[in-house]
Amino acid sequence: MRYSKGYKSYLIEGVIVFLSVLFSFYITGLNKIRKDELSKNISLKALSNTMINDTLQIREIIKNKELCISNLELIIKDIDNKHKLLTDDVFFETYAQTNIGQTFMPRKGIFNQLISTGGLELIKSNELKSHLIEIFNHLKERNESISRIIDEVVYIEYRPIIYSKFRARIKQTGKEEIYGKTKITNAVFNESFYYSNDFYEILNSSLGYSVAYKNLMHSMLQEYKKSIDLIRNELN
C-alpha cells in the first residue's frame, strides 16, 4: 500500500515536471512567434516606405521615357521631311534632352533582409508574397536585362558615334536633381550623317528601347502600388 502511494506520488511529480517543461517550451515558442511577427512587421513597414520612395523614381523614369519617345519621333519625322521641321540648333537641343540611359535602380536591401530572416514566409497574404516575388525577381531581372542593353548599345556603341559625327561637345548639368541632364555646348551639323541609314537605325533602335523600358516601368509601378496596398492590409 505504501509502495502504491509512493508510486503515485512520483508519477504525479513526474507529470507536473513534464507539464512545466512543456509549458516552458510553449511560452518560449510563443515569445519567438511574437518576436518574429514583430520583426516581420517592422521590416514590412520599412519595405513599404522604401517602395513608396521608389515609385517616385519610377514616375520620373516614365516621364523621361515619354520625353525620349517624343523627341526621337520628332527627329525621325524631321529626317523624313528633309530637315524642314527642325533647325540645326533645335535638333541638337532636342537630341541632348533625349537621355535614354536613365534607368530604374530599386532599393532591394530590405526585401533581401526579409528573405534572410525568414520574414517572407511569415507573411499571411499569399497575394502579397506573389507580388513581392514578381517585383524583386522577375521584373528585377527584366529591368537589369534591358538596362544592360541600353548601357552596352546606346552609351557604349551609339553615343560615341553620334558625338564624333557631329563633333559635339557635351556638358552634364543638374547635379542636385535625381538625374543629371546633358547639354550640347558646341556641335557641327553633319548633313550626310543626318540622312544616313546608320543614324536612322540608331534613332529607331533607341526609340524601341525607350518604348520597351517605359512599358516595363508602367508594369513595375502597378506592381509597386498593389504591393504597398497589400502591405498596409497585412499590418492592419
XYZ file of C-alpha atoms in Angstrom:
236
model
C 0.000 0.000 0.000
C 2.907 2.344 0.863
C 4.554 1.335 -2.404
C 1.399 2.206 -4.300
C 1.155 5.634 -2.657
C 4.857 6.346 -3.337
C 4.474 5.325 -6.953
C 1.509 7.639 -7.401
C 3.420 10.478 -5.751
C 6.393 10.037 -8.122
C 4.031 9.768 -11.054
C 2.258 12.984 -10.137
C 5.569 14.781 -9.623
C 6.803 13.495 -12.986
C 3.673 14.678 -14.734
C 3.998 18.087 -13.067
C 7.638 18.373 -14.156
C 6.777 17.255 -17.678
C 3.910 19.736 -17.946
C 6.134 22.502 -16.555
C 8.795 21.798 -19.175
C 6.135 21.547 -21.889
C 4.596 24.845 -20.758
C 8.046 26.442 -20.713
C 8.640 25.309 -24.295
C 5.195 26.638 -25.211
C 5.931 30.060 -23.690
C 9.358 30.148 -25.361
C 7.776 29.249 -28.718
C 5.049 31.825 -28.211
C 7.613 34.500 -27.440
C 9.591 33.546 -30.556
C 6.451 33.753 -32.700
C 5.664 37.179 -31.279
C 9.273 38.307 -31.788
C 9.340 37.014 -35.378
C 5.966 38.642 -36.087
C 7.180 41.968 -34.699
C 10.388 41.727 -36.746
C 8.377 40.912 -39.886
C 6.048 43.870 -39.339
C 8.970 46.256 -38.793
C 10.603 45.006 -41.995
C 7.348 45.285 -43.951
C 6.800 48.846 -42.753
C 10.366 49.763 -43.769
C 9.858 47.988 -47.122
C 6.639 49.931 -47.731
C 8.378 53.260 -47.077
C 11.210 52.276 -49.417
C 8.785 51.200 -52.131
C 6.857 54.474 -51.834
C 10.124 56.344 -52.451
C 10.899 54.016 -55.361
C 7.560 54.874 -57.010
C 8.729 58.493 -57.166
C 11.803 57.340 -59.070
C 9.679 55.141 -61.360
C 7.360 58.047 -62.191
C 10.401 60.186 -63.007
C 11.723 57.453 -65.306
C 8.349 57.192 -67.093
C 8.345 60.961 -67.693
C 11.894 60.679 -69.038
C 10.972 57.838 -71.420
C 7.918 59.731 -72.682
C 10.176 62.711 -73.451
C 12.706 60.409 -75.156
C 9.986 58.833 -77.306
C 8.556 62.225 -78.267
C 11.993 63.643 -79.153
C 13.116 60.611 -81.141
C 9.867 60.518 -83.105
C 10.282 64.240 -83.847
C 13.844 63.791 -85.138
C 12.818 60.803 -87.285
C 9.924 62.837 -88.663
C 12.312 65.710 -89.420
C 14.592 63.362 -91.376
C 11.580 62.031 -93.309
C 10.669 65.657 -94.139
C 14.173 66.566 -95.365
C 15.100 68.517 -92.209
C 12.334 71.079 -92.687
C 10.792 70.752 -89.219
C 13.838 71.491 -87.057
C 16.699 73.906 -87.317
C 20.198 72.572 -86.681
C 20.262 74.124 -83.197
C 16.822 72.782 -82.289
C 17.883 69.313 -83.432
C 20.936 69.397 -81.154
C 18.842 70.684 -78.245
C 16.199 68.016 -78.847
C 18.738 65.207 -79.004
C 20.525 66.466 -75.883
C 17.239 66.157 -73.964
C 16.882 62.542 -75.125
C 18.566 60.848 -72.175
C 17.783 57.222 -72.975
C 20.189 55.900 -70.367
C 18.137 56.873 -67.318
C 17.113 53.578 -65.750
C 15.473 52.456 -62.521
C 17.674 51.459 -59.581
C 15.441 49.810 -56.955
C 16.338 49.631 -53.276
C 16.190 45.892 -52.597
C 18.158 45.602 -49.327
C 15.123 45.371 -47.049
C 13.471 42.711 -49.214
C 16.687 40.664 -49.134
C 16.747 41.059 -45.357
C 13.122 39.900 -45.193
C 14.113 36.715 -47.026
C 17.270 36.057 -44.997
C 15.418 36.384 -41.663
C 12.523 34.171 -42.786
C 10.099 37.092 -42.642
C 8.743 36.440 -46.141
C 7.366 33.056 -45.030
C 5.557 34.724 -42.109
C 3.524 36.962 -44.417
C -0.087 35.818 -44.193
C -1.187 37.087 -47.604
C -0.125 34.791 -50.422
C -1.108 37.550 -52.846
C 1.379 39.941 -51.222
C 4.143 37.333 -51.335
C 3.391 36.711 -55.004
C 3.578 40.418 -55.891
C 6.821 40.940 -53.953
C 8.435 37.960 -55.672
C 7.227 39.292 -59.034
C 8.831 42.682 -58.326
C 12.127 41.589 -56.830
C 12.713 38.539 -59.018
C 11.012 38.580 -62.440
C 10.666 42.336 -63.016
C 14.076 42.930 -61.439
C 15.669 40.579 -63.992
C 13.817 42.277 -66.875
C 14.943 45.678 -65.615
C 18.570 44.576 -65.364
C 18.436 42.947 -68.811
C 17.036 45.996 -70.643
C 19.245 48.385 -68.645
C 22.317 46.368 -69.621
C 21.353 46.514 -73.308
C 20.823 50.282 -73.084
C 24.219 50.730 -71.437
C 26.041 48.498 -73.917
C 24.313 49.637 -77.115
C 23.172 53.223 -76.573
C 26.007 54.518 -74.416
C 28.986 52.406 -75.446
C 28.150 51.997 -79.147
C 25.711 54.696 -80.339
C 26.595 57.848 -78.416
C 30.313 57.957 -79.315
C 29.369 57.630 -82.996
C 26.849 60.474 -82.826
C 29.090 62.827 -80.870
C 32.027 62.166 -83.180
C 29.990 62.613 -86.377
C 28.562 65.921 -85.183
C 31.744 66.927 -83.336
C 29.545 67.567 -80.323
C 30.893 68.876 -77.049
C 28.669 67.920 -74.127
C 28.188 69.163 -70.578
C 26.354 67.492 -67.699
C 24.040 69.721 -65.657
C 21.546 69.350 -62.807
C 23.810 67.643 -60.269
C 21.377 68.241 -57.430
C 18.474 66.631 -59.273
C 17.689 62.924 -59.234
C 19.195 62.658 -62.685
C 21.576 64.995 -64.414
C 20.872 66.495 -67.835
C 23.035 66.609 -70.940
C 23.641 69.867 -72.755
C 25.426 70.145 -76.123
C 27.535 73.298 -75.885
C 29.110 73.103 -79.335
C 28.479 70.974 -82.447
C 28.763 70.944 -86.246
C 25.744 69.721 -88.179
C 26.719 66.786 -90.406
C 24.075 66.604 -93.136
C 25.341 63.423 -94.788
C 25.311 61.537 -91.479
C 21.937 63.018 -90.526
C 20.370 61.416 -93.609
C 22.385 58.191 -93.369
C 20.858 54.757 -92.764
C 23.175 54.324 -89.767
C 21.743 57.346 -87.947
C 18.188 56.331 -88.873
C 18.810 52.860 -87.431
C 20.306 54.351 -84.255
C 17.218 56.507 -83.757
C 14.790 53.650 -84.404
C 16.649 51.279 -82.077
C 16.797 53.937 -79.361
C 13.071 54.516 -79.823
C 12.387 50.795 -79.436
C 14.443 50.588 -76.219
C 12.649 53.644 -74.821
C 9.191 52.212 -75.554
C 10.125 48.827 -74.061
C 11.529 50.430 -70.935
C 8.535 52.741 -70.489
C 6.194 49.733 -70.699
C 8.314 47.902 -68.125
C 8.170 50.895 -65.778
C 4.373 51.041 -66.097
C 4.186 47.352 -65.131
C 6.605 47.965 -62.280
C 4.593 50.931 -60.996
C 1.341 48.926 -60.914
C 3.057 46.094 -59.028
C 4.563 48.543 -56.532
C 1.226 50.295 -55.896
C -0.569 46.962 -55.400
C 2.132 45.669 -53.059
C 2.087 48.849 -50.965
C -1.701 48.459 -50.502
C -1.304 44.770 -49.595
C 1.428 45.577 -47.058
C -0.921 48.127 -45.455
C -3.592 45.409 -45.180
C -1.068 42.947 -43.734
C -0.058 45.373 -40.993
C -3.650 46.287 -40.004
